[in-house]
Amino acid sequence: MESFDFREHPHRRYNPLTDEWVMVSPHRTKRPWQGQVEKTQPEIRPIYDPTCYLCPGNARAGGAQNPQYEHTFVFENDFAALMPVRVSGAVDEGGLLRAEPVEGICRVLCFSPRHDLTLAEMDPASIRRVVDAWAAQTSELGALPFIDYVQVFENRGALMGASNPHPHGQIWSTSRVPNEPAKEARTQAAYSEAHRGRSLLGDTLDLELKDGRRLVCANGHWVVLVPFWAVWPFETIVLPRRQVATLAELTDAERDGLAAILKQLTTRYDNLFEVSFPYSMGWHQRPTDDQEHPGWTLHAHFYPPLLRSATVRKFMVGFEMLAEPQRDIPAEAAAQRLRSVPEVHYRSLV
Ligand code: H2U
Ligand code: ZN
């Protein structure tokens, strides 16, 4: 019998945040390499696009007109998935056919008046304004009595279904705690209970800092790493060094540090395949349902779909849909690749 080496043997890794497993097949990265890394044409976008519904001064699809905003701009989603309307009752047929009403408020956040920028290409002072907007929305929506959870996120790039290249994100706040944060609430609370109040992600961060193999970048307030249990090829998690549970709690220095680390991370992503890197990212913050949620640590997940080049993406299909997620490139190798690219954006070099 061979003794287990996760650099060689097919294995499963455990995700303690979701209580789920991911299969890792490191030997498959030795498969013959088919085709090289294609580069796509550099995308040229105007600073202002008269047909963009997010640019300053333009009309939106719903008929409203955007102000001549100079920094960030928040508005109610014209096609909101949820409504702030109280409805009572529920459906439950034998515990099998169940439904319950959900109320909520959905907003869109324009990161910048500039149509041509992305987080990677914005300056840290402008990204800091995005961080402030995230924090302000978290406080405002989270304080509403019927809102139990505030989800801040960004869908970046057409590959991820983003409807518009103008730099923007969304905030959906809901009267129920959705699946993913609900799982994380359970696992973090159970860990805290079992480890005398320690935090699951705080302890994970300590282990990762000691190990070092999965670190991508860091500063005095934040650490970015490829989680041991990452599913997406270049998935990362952004962790605060101080134990905080929401964006609203971040100090001035932590917000500046966050703006800096977000610029670094998104720049590294773009430099990997010299393309504006698509992803879904979002913050997992403590629910605002008046429960305690011991051990909750604020963190952001970045889930980028790209695998080998600007055009070759990972599909979560077949075995992954029916059994469990699987990856070839081990987390350690992905982190190493993200560390090895320059911290200066490739577009700023031409
Ligand atoms: P995405 O690119 O992540 O899909 O976000 C764009 C959001 O903006 C989307 O939810 C909203 C869409 O409903 N939107 C408006 O609220 N008004 C508009 O005029 C167009 C798009
Ligand atoms: Zn625009």
CSV table of C-alpha atoms and ligand atoms in Angstrom, one decimal:
chain,number,residue,atom,x,y,z
A,1,MET,CA,0.0,0.0,0.0
A,2,GLU,CA,1.3,3.5,-0.9
A,3,SER,CA,1.2,6.2,1.7
A,4,PHE,CA,-1.0,9.1,0.9
A,5,ASP,CA,0.6,12.2,-0.7
A,6,PHE,CA,-1.9,14.7,-1.9
A,7,ARG,CA,0.5,15.9,-4.6
A,8,GLU,CA,0.3,12.5,-6.3
A,9,HIS,CA,-2.8,10.6,-5.3
A,10,PRO,CA,-6.4,11.2,-6.3
A,11,HIS,CA,-8.1,12.3,-3.2
A,12,ARG,CA,-11.0,14.3,-1.6
A,13,ARG,CA,-10.6,17.4,0.4
A,14,TYR,CA,-13.1,18.6,3.0
A,15,ASN,CA,-14.6,22.0,3.0
A,16,PRO,CA,-15.4,22.8,6.7
A,17,LEU,CA,-17.4,25.9,5.8
A,18,THR,CA,-20.0,24.0,3.7
A,19,ASP,CA,-19.4,20.5,5.2
A,20,GLU,CA,-18.9,19.2,1.6
A,21,TRP,CA,-16.1,17.4,-0.2
A,22,VAL,CA,-14.3,18.1,-3.5
A,23,MET,CA,-12.4,15.5,-5.5
A,24,VAL,CA,-8.9,16.4,-6.6
A,25,SER,CA,-7.0,14.5,-9.4
A,26,PRO,CA,-3.5,15.9,-9.4
A,27,HIS,CA,-2.1,13.2,-11.7
A,28,ARG,CA,-4.4,14.5,-14.5
A,29,THR,CA,-2.4,17.7,-14.8
A,30,LYS,CA,0.3,15.5,-16.4
A,31,ARG,CA,-2.1,14.8,-19.3
A,32,PRO,CA,-0.7,15.8,-22.7
A,33,TRP,CA,-1.3,19.5,-23.2
A,34,GLN,CA,-3.7,20.1,-26.1
A,35,GLY,CA,-3.4,23.5,-27.7
A,36,GLN,CA,-1.7,26.5,-26.3
A,37,VAL,CA,-3.0,29.5,-24.4
A,38,GLU,CA,-4.8,31.6,-26.9
A,39,LYS,CA,-4.8,35.4,-26.3
A,40,THR,CA,-8.0,37.3,-27.1
A,41,GLN,CA,-8.0,40.7,-28.8
A,42,PRO,CA,-7.6,43.4,-26.2
A,43,GLU,CA,-11.0,44.9,-25.5
A,44,ILE,CA,-11.3,48.6,-26.2
A,45,ARG,CA,-14.1,50.3,-24.4
A,46,PRO,CA,-15.1,54.0,-24.4
A,47,ILE,CA,-14.9,56.0,-21.2
A,48,TYR,CA,-18.6,56.9,-21.8
A,49,ASP,CA,-21.1,54.8,-23.8
A,50,PRO,CA,-24.3,56.7,-24.7
A,51,THR,CA,-26.2,53.4,-24.9
A,52,CYS,CA,-25.1,52.1,-21.5
A,53,TYR,CA,-27.9,52.1,-18.9
A,54,LEU,CA,-25.3,52.5,-16.1
A,55,CYS,CA,-23.3,55.5,-17.4
A,56,PRO,CA,-23.9,58.9,-15.7
A,57,GLY,CA,-26.8,60.9,-17.2
A,58,ASN,CA,-28.2,58.0,-19.2
A,59,ALA,CA,-31.7,56.5,-19.2
A,60,ARG,CA,-32.2,53.1,-17.6
A,61,ALA,CA,-34.3,50.3,-19.0
A,62,GLY,CA,-37.0,51.1,-16.5
A,63,GLY,CA,-37.3,54.7,-17.6
A,64,ALA,CA,-35.4,56.4,-14.7
A,65,GLN,CA,-32.5,58.6,-15.5
A,66,ASN,CA,-29.1,58.3,-13.8
A,67,PRO,CA,-27.6,61.4,-12.2
A,68,GLN,CA,-24.3,62.8,-13.3
A,69,TYR,CA,-22.6,60.8,-10.5
A,70,GLU,CA,-18.9,61.3,-9.9
A,71,HIS,CA,-17.9,58.3,-7.8
A,72,THR,CA,-20.2,55.4,-6.9
A,73,PHE,CA,-24.0,55.3,-7.5
A,74,VAL,CA,-26.6,53.0,-5.9
A,75,PHE,CA,-30.1,52.5,-7.2
A,76,GLU,CA,-33.0,50.1,-6.7
A,77,ASN,CA,-32.8,47.3,-9.3
A,78,ASP,CA,-35.5,48.1,-11.9
A,79,PHE,CA,-36.1,44.4,-12.4
A,80,ALA,CA,-35.7,43.3,-8.7
A,81,ALA,CA,-35.9,39.6,-7.9
A,82,LEU,CA,-37.6,40.4,-4.6
A,83,MET,CA,-40.1,43.0,-3.4
A,84,PRO,CA,-40.4,44.7,0.0
A,85,VAL,CA,-43.9,43.5,0.4
A,86,ARG,CA,-45.2,41.7,3.4
A,87,VAL,CA,-47.0,38.4,2.7
A,88,SER,CA,-48.2,35.9,5.3
A,89,GLY,CA,-48.7,32.2,5.2
A,90,ALA,CA,-46.8,29.2,3.8
A,91,VAL,CA,-47.4,26.0,1.8
A,92,ASP,CA,-46.5,22.6,3.4
A,93,GLU,CA,-47.8,19.4,2.0
A,94,GLY,CA,-46.5,16.6,4.2
A,95,GLY,CA,-43.1,18.3,4.5
A,96,LEU,CA,-42.6,17.4,0.8
A,97,LEU,CA,-44.1,20.3,-1.1
A,98,ARG,CA,-43.0,23.4,0.8
A,99,ALA,CA,-42.9,27.1,0.0
A,100,GLU,CA,-42.6,30.3,2.0
A,101,PRO,CA,-42.7,33.9,1.0
A,102,VAL,CA,-39.5,36.0,0.8
A,103,GLU,CA,-39.3,39.7,1.0
A,104,GLY,CA,-36.3,41.8,0.0
A,105,ILE,CA,-34.7,44.8,-1.5
A,106,CYS,CA,-32.3,44.5,-4.6
A,107,ARG,CA,-30.0,47.3,-5.5
A,108,VAL,CA,-27.4,47.9,-8.2
A,109,LEU,CA,-24.1,49.6,-7.3
A,110,CYS,CA,-22.1,51.3,-10.0
A,111,PHE,CA,-18.4,51.2,-9.0
A,112,SER,CA,-17.3,54.2,-11.1
A,113,PRO,CA,-18.7,56.7,-13.7
A,114,ARG,CA,-16.1,55.4,-16.1
A,115,HIS,CA,-17.6,52.8,-18.5
A,116,ASP,CA,-14.1,51.5,-19.4
A,117,LEU,CA,-12.8,50.5,-16.0
A,118,THR,CA,-12.8,47.4,-13.8
A,119,LEU,CA,-11.8,47.0,-10.2
A,120,ALA,CA,-8.4,45.9,-11.5
A,121,GLU,CA,-7.9,49.1,-13.4
A,122,MET,CA,-9.5,51.5,-10.8
A,123,ASP,CA,-7.2,53.4,-8.5
A,124,PRO,CA,-7.2,52.3,-4.8
A,125,ALA,CA,-8.9,55.6,-3.7
A,126,SER,CA,-11.9,54.8,-6.0
A,127,ILE,CA,-12.0,51.2,-4.9
A,128,ARG,CA,-12.1,52.5,-1.3
A,129,ARG,CA,-15.4,54.3,-2.2
A,130,VAL,CA,-16.8,50.9,-3.4
A,131,VAL,CA,-15.8,49.4,-0.1
A,132,ASP,CA,-17.5,52.3,1.7
A,133,ALA,CA,-20.7,51.8,-0.4
A,134,TRP,CA,-20.7,48.1,0.4
A,135,ALA,CA,-20.4,48.9,4.1
A,136,ALA,CA,-23.1,51.6,4.0
A,137,GLN,CA,-25.5,49.3,2.2
A,138,THR,CA,-24.8,46.5,4.7
A,139,SER,CA,-25.6,48.8,7.6
A,140,GLU,CA,-28.7,50.4,6.0
A,141,LEU,CA,-30.3,47.2,4.7
A,142,GLY,CA,-29.2,45.0,7.6
A,143,ALA,CA,-30.9,47.4,10.0
A,144,LEU,CA,-34.3,46.9,8.4
A,145,PRO,CA,-36.4,44.7,10.7
A,146,PHE,CA,-37.5,42.4,7.9
A,147,ILE,CA,-34.1,41.9,6.4
A,148,ASP,CA,-32.2,38.8,7.8
A,149,TYR,CA,-29.3,38.8,5.3
A,150,VAL,CA,-27.4,41.2,3.0
A,151,GLN,CA,-25.6,39.7,0.0
A,152,VAL,CA,-23.1,41.9,-1.7
A,153,PHE,CA,-21.8,40.5,-5.0
A,154,GLU,CA,-20.3,41.2,-8.4
A,155,ASN,CA,-20.8,39.2,-11.6
A,156,ARG,CA,-17.9,40.1,-13.7
A,157,GLY,CA,-17.8,39.5,-17.5
A,158,ALA,CA,-20.1,38.1,-20.1
A,159,LEU,CA,-19.0,34.6,-19.4
A,160,MET,CA,-20.6,34.9,-15.9
A,161,GLY,CA,-23.8,36.4,-17.3
A,162,ALA,CA,-23.1,40.0,-16.5
A,163,SER,CA,-25.4,42.0,-18.6
A,164,ASN,CA,-23.2,45.1,-19.0
A,165,PRO,CA,-19.4,45.7,-19.0
A,166,HIS,CA,-19.8,49.0,-17.0
A,167,PRO,CA,-18.2,48.3,-13.6
A,168,HIS,CA,-21.0,47.4,-11.2
A,169,GLY,CA,-22.1,45.0,-8.6
A,170,GLN,CA,-25.4,44.2,-6.8
A,171,ILE,CA,-26.8,44.0,-3.3
A,172,TRP,CA,-29.7,41.6,-2.6
A,173,SER,CA,-31.1,41.7,0.9
A,174,THR,CA,-33.6,39.1,2.0
A,175,SER,CA,-36.0,38.2,4.7
A,176,ARG,CA,-34.6,34.7,4.9
A,177,VAL,CA,-31.0,33.5,5.2
A,178,PRO,CA,-30.2,31.9,1.8
A,179,ASN,CA,-28.6,28.4,1.5
A,180,GLU,CA,-24.9,29.2,1.3
A,181,PRO,CA,-24.7,31.6,4.3
A,182,ALA,CA,-27.1,29.3,6.2
A,183,LYS,CA,-24.6,26.4,5.8
A,184,GLU,CA,-21.7,28.7,6.8
A,185,ALA,CA,-23.7,29.9,9.9
A,186,ARG,CA,-24.1,26.3,11.0
A,187,THR,CA,-20.5,25.2,10.5
A,188,GLN,CA,-19.0,28.3,12.0
A,189,ALA,CA,-21.2,28.1,15.1
A,190,ALA,CA,-20.5,24.4,15.5
A,191,TYR,CA,-16.8,25.0,15.3
A,192,SER,CA,-16.9,27.9,17.8
A,193,GLU,CA,-18.9,25.7,20.2
A,194,ALA,CA,-16.5,22.8,19.9
A,195,HIS,CA,-13.3,25.0,20.2
A,196,ARG,CA,-14.2,27.4,23.1
A,197,GLY,CA,-15.2,30.3,21.0
A,198,ARG,CA,-12.5,30.2,18.4
A,199,SER,CA,-13.4,31.0,14.8
A,200,LEU,CA,-13.2,28.4,11.9
A,201,LEU,CA,-11.8,30.8,9.4
A,202,GLY,CA,-9.5,32.5,11.9
A,203,ASP,CA,-7.9,29.1,12.8
A,204,THR,CA,-7.8,28.2,9.1
A,205,LEU,CA,-6.0,31.5,8.4
A,206,ASP,CA,-3.4,30.7,11.1
A,207,LEU,CA,-2.8,27.3,9.5
A,208,GLU,CA,-2.5,28.7,6.0
A,209,LEU,CA,-0.1,31.5,7.1
A,210,LYS,CA,2.2,28.8,8.7
A,211,ASP,CA,2.0,26.5,5.6
A,212,GLY,CA,2.3,29.2,3.0
A,213,ARG,CA,1.7,27.0,-0.1
A,214,ARG,CA,-1.8,28.4,-0.8
A,215,LEU,CA,-1.2,32.1,-0.2
A,216,VAL,CA,-1.7,34.5,-3.1
A,217,CYS,CA,-1.1,38.0,-1.6
A,218,ALA,CA,-1.4,39.8,1.7
A,219,ASN,CA,-1.1,43.1,3.5
A,220,GLY,CA,-1.3,44.3,7.1
A,221,HIS,CA,-5.1,43.7,7.3
A,222,TRP,CA,-6.0,41.1,4.7
A,223,VAL,CA,-4.8,37.8,3.3
A,224,VAL,CA,-5.9,36.2,0.0
A,225,LEU,CA,-5.4,32.5,-0.5
A,226,VAL,CA,-6.7,29.6,-2.6
A,227,PRO,CA,-8.6,27.5,-0.1
A,228,PHE,CA,-7.4,24.0,0.5
A,229,TRP,CA,-10.9,22.9,-0.5
A,230,ALA,CA,-11.2,25.2,-3.6
A,231,VAL,CA,-13.5,23.9,-6.3
A,232,TRP,CA,-13.0,26.4,-9.1
A,233,PRO,CA,-9.5,26.3,-10.7
A,234,PHE,CA,-8.5,29.8,-9.5
A,235,GLU,CA,-11.0,30.2,-6.6
A,236,THR,CA,-9.8,32.4,-3.8
A,237,ILE,CA,-11.0,33.6,-0.4
A,238,VAL,CA,-10.3,37.0,1.0
A,239,LEU,CA,-9.8,37.0,4.8
A,240,PRO,CA,-9.4,39.7,7.4
A,241,ARG,CA,-6.6,39.4,9.9
A,242,ARG,CA,-8.8,40.8,12.6
A,243,GLN,CA,-11.9,38.9,13.7
A,244,VAL,CA,-14.8,40.9,12.2
A,245,ALA,CA,-18.2,39.7,11.0
A,246,THR,CA,-19.5,42.5,8.7
A,247,LEU,CA,-18.2,45.0,6.2
A,248,ALA,CA,-19.7,47.8,8.3
A,249,GLU,CA,-17.3,47.0,11.2
A,250,LEU,CA,-14.2,47.7,9.2
A,251,THR,CA,-11.9,50.5,10.3
A,252,ASP,CA,-10.6,53.2,8.0
A,253,ALA,CA,-7.2,51.4,7.7
A,254,GLU,CA,-8.9,48.0,7.0
A,255,ARG,CA,-11.0,49.6,4.3
A,256,ASP,CA,-7.9,51.1,2.7
A,257,GLY,CA,-6.1,47.8,3.0
A,258,LEU,CA,-9.1,46.0,1.4
A,259,ALA,CA,-9.1,48.4,-1.6
A,260,ALA,CA,-5.4,47.7,-2.0
A,261,ILE,CA,-5.7,43.9,-1.8
A,262,LEU,CA,-8.7,43.8,-4.1
A,263,LYS,CA,-6.8,45.8,-6.7
A,264,GLN,CA,-3.8,43.3,-6.3
A,265,LEU,CA,-6.0,40.2,-6.6
A,266,THR,CA,-8.0,41.4,-9.6
A,267,THR,CA,-4.8,42.5,-11.3
A,268,ARG,CA,-3.3,39.1,-10.8
A,269,TYR,CA,-6.4,37.5,-12.2
A,270,ASP,CA,-6.3,39.7,-15.3
A,271,ASN,CA,-2.6,39.0,-15.8
A,272,LEU,CA,-3.0,35.2,-15.6
A,273,PHE,CA,-4.4,35.0,-19.2
A,274,GLU,CA,-4.1,38.7,-20.2
A,275,VAL,CA,-7.8,39.1,-20.3
A,276,SER,CA,-10.3,40.9,-18.1
A,277,PHE,CA,-10.8,37.9,-15.8
A,278,PRO,CA,-14.5,36.9,-15.4
A,279,TYR,CA,-15.7,35.8,-11.9
A,280,SER,CA,-18.6,35.9,-9.5
A,281,MET,CA,-17.4,37.3,-6.2
A,282,GLY,CA,-19.3,38.2,-3.0
A,283,TRP,CA,-19.1,38.8,0.7
A,284,HIS,CA,-20.4,36.4,3.3
A,285,GLN,CA,-21.3,38.5,6.3
A,286,ARG,CA,-23.1,37.6,9.6
A,287,PRO,CA,-26.8,37.4,9.0
A,288,THR,CA,-28.9,40.2,10.4
A,289,ASP,CA,-31.6,37.9,11.8
A,290,ASP,CA,-30.9,38.9,15.5
A,291,GLN,CA,-29.3,35.5,16.2
A,292,GLU,CA,-25.8,35.4,17.7
A,293,HIS,CA,-23.9,33.5,15.0
A,294,PRO,CA,-20.8,32.8,17.1
A,295,GLY,CA,-17.5,32.4,15.2
A,296,TRP,CA,-18.7,34.2,12.1
A,297,THR,CA,-15.8,35.7,10.1
A,298,LEU,CA,-16.4,38.2,7.3
A,299,HIS,CA,-14.9,36.9,4.0
A,300,ALA,CA,-15.2,37.2,0.3
A,301,HIS,CA,-15.2,34.3,-2.2
A,302,PHE,CA,-14.0,34.8,-5.8
A,303,TYR,CA,-15.3,32.1,-8.1
A,304,PRO,CA,-13.7,32.5,-11.6
A,305,PRO,CA,-14.7,30.0,-14.3
A,306,LEU,CA,-11.5,30.1,-16.4
A,307,LEU,CA,-9.3,27.0,-16.5
A,308,ARG,CA,-6.5,27.1,-19.1
A,309,SER,CA,-6.8,30.3,-21.1
A,310,ALA,CA,-9.0,33.3,-21.9
A,311,THR,CA,-11.5,31.0,-23.7
A,312,VAL,CA,-11.2,27.6,-22.0
A,313,ARG,CA,-13.5,27.4,-19.0
A,314,LYS,CA,-14.3,24.8,-16.4
A,315,PHE,CA,-17.8,23.3,-16.7
A,316,MET,CA,-19.5,21.9,-13.6
A,317,VAL,CA,-21.1,19.0,-15.4
A,318,GLY,CA,-21.4,15.2,-15.5
A,319,PHE,CA,-19.9,13.7,-12.4
A,320,GLU,CA,-19.8,17.1,-10.7
A,321,MET,CA,-23.5,17.8,-11.2
A,322,LEU,CA,-24.5,14.3,-10.2
A,323,ALA,CA,-21.9,13.3,-7.6
A,324,GLU,CA,-19.4,15.9,-6.4
A,325,PRO,CA,-17.1,18.7,-7.7
A,326,GLN,CA,-13.8,17.7,-9.1
A,327,ARG,CA,-10.6,19.6,-10.0
A,328,ASP,CA,-7.3,18.7,-11.7
A,329,ILE,CA,-4.9,21.6,-10.8
A,330,PRO,CA,-4.4,21.3,-7.0
A,331,ALA,CA,-5.0,24.4,-5.0
A,332,GLU,CA,-1.2,24.7,-4.3
A,333,ALA,CA,-0.4,24.9,-8.0
A,334,ALA,CA,-3.2,27.5,-8.6
A,335,ALA,CA,-1.9,29.6,-5.8
A,336,GLN,CA,1.7,29.3,-7.1
A,337,ARG,CA,0.5,30.6,-10.6
A,338,LEU,CA,-1.4,33.5,-9.1
A,339,ARG,CA,1.7,34.4,-7.1
A,340,SER,CA,4.0,34.2,-10.1
A,341,VAL,CA,2.2,36.8,-12.3
A,342,PRO,CA,3.2,40.5,-12.0
A,343,GLU,CA,1.3,42.8,-9.7
A,344,VAL,CA,1.2,45.5,-12.4
A,345,HIS,CA,-1.8,45.3,-14.8
A,346,TYR,CA,-0.9,44.1,-18.3
A,347,ARG,CA,-3.0,46.8,-19.9
A,348,SER,CA,-1.0,49.5,-18.1
A,349,LEU,CA,2.2,48.3,-19.7
A,350,VAL,CA,1.1,48.9,-23.4
B,1,H2U,P1,-25.7,42.0,-13.7
B,1,H2U,O1,-24.8,42.6,-14.8
B,1,H2U,O2,-24.9,41.3,-12.6
B,1,H2U,O3,-26.8,41.1,-14.3
B,1,H2U,O4,-26.4,43.2,-13.0
B,1,H2U,C1,-27.2,44.2,-13.7
B,1,H2U,C2,-28.4,44.4,-12.9
B,1,H2U,O5,-28.9,45.7,-13.3
B,1,H2U,C3,-29.5,43.4,-13.3
B,1,H2U,O6,-30.0,42.8,-12.1
B,1,H2U,C4,-30.3,45.7,-13.4
B,1,H2U,C5,-30.6,44.3,-13.9
B,1,H2U,O7,-31.9,43.9,-13.4
B,1,H2U,N1,-30.7,46.7,-14.3
B,1,H2U,C6,-31.5,47.7,-13.8
B,1,H2U,O8,-31.9,47.7,-12.7
B,1,H2U,N2,-31.9,48.8,-14.6
B,1,H2U,C7,-31.5,48.9,-16.0
B,1,H2U,O9,-31.8,49.8,-16.6
B,1,H2U,C8,-30.8,47.7,-16.6
B,1,H2U,C9,-30.3,46.7,-15.7
B,2,ZN,ZN,-21.5,52.7,-18.9
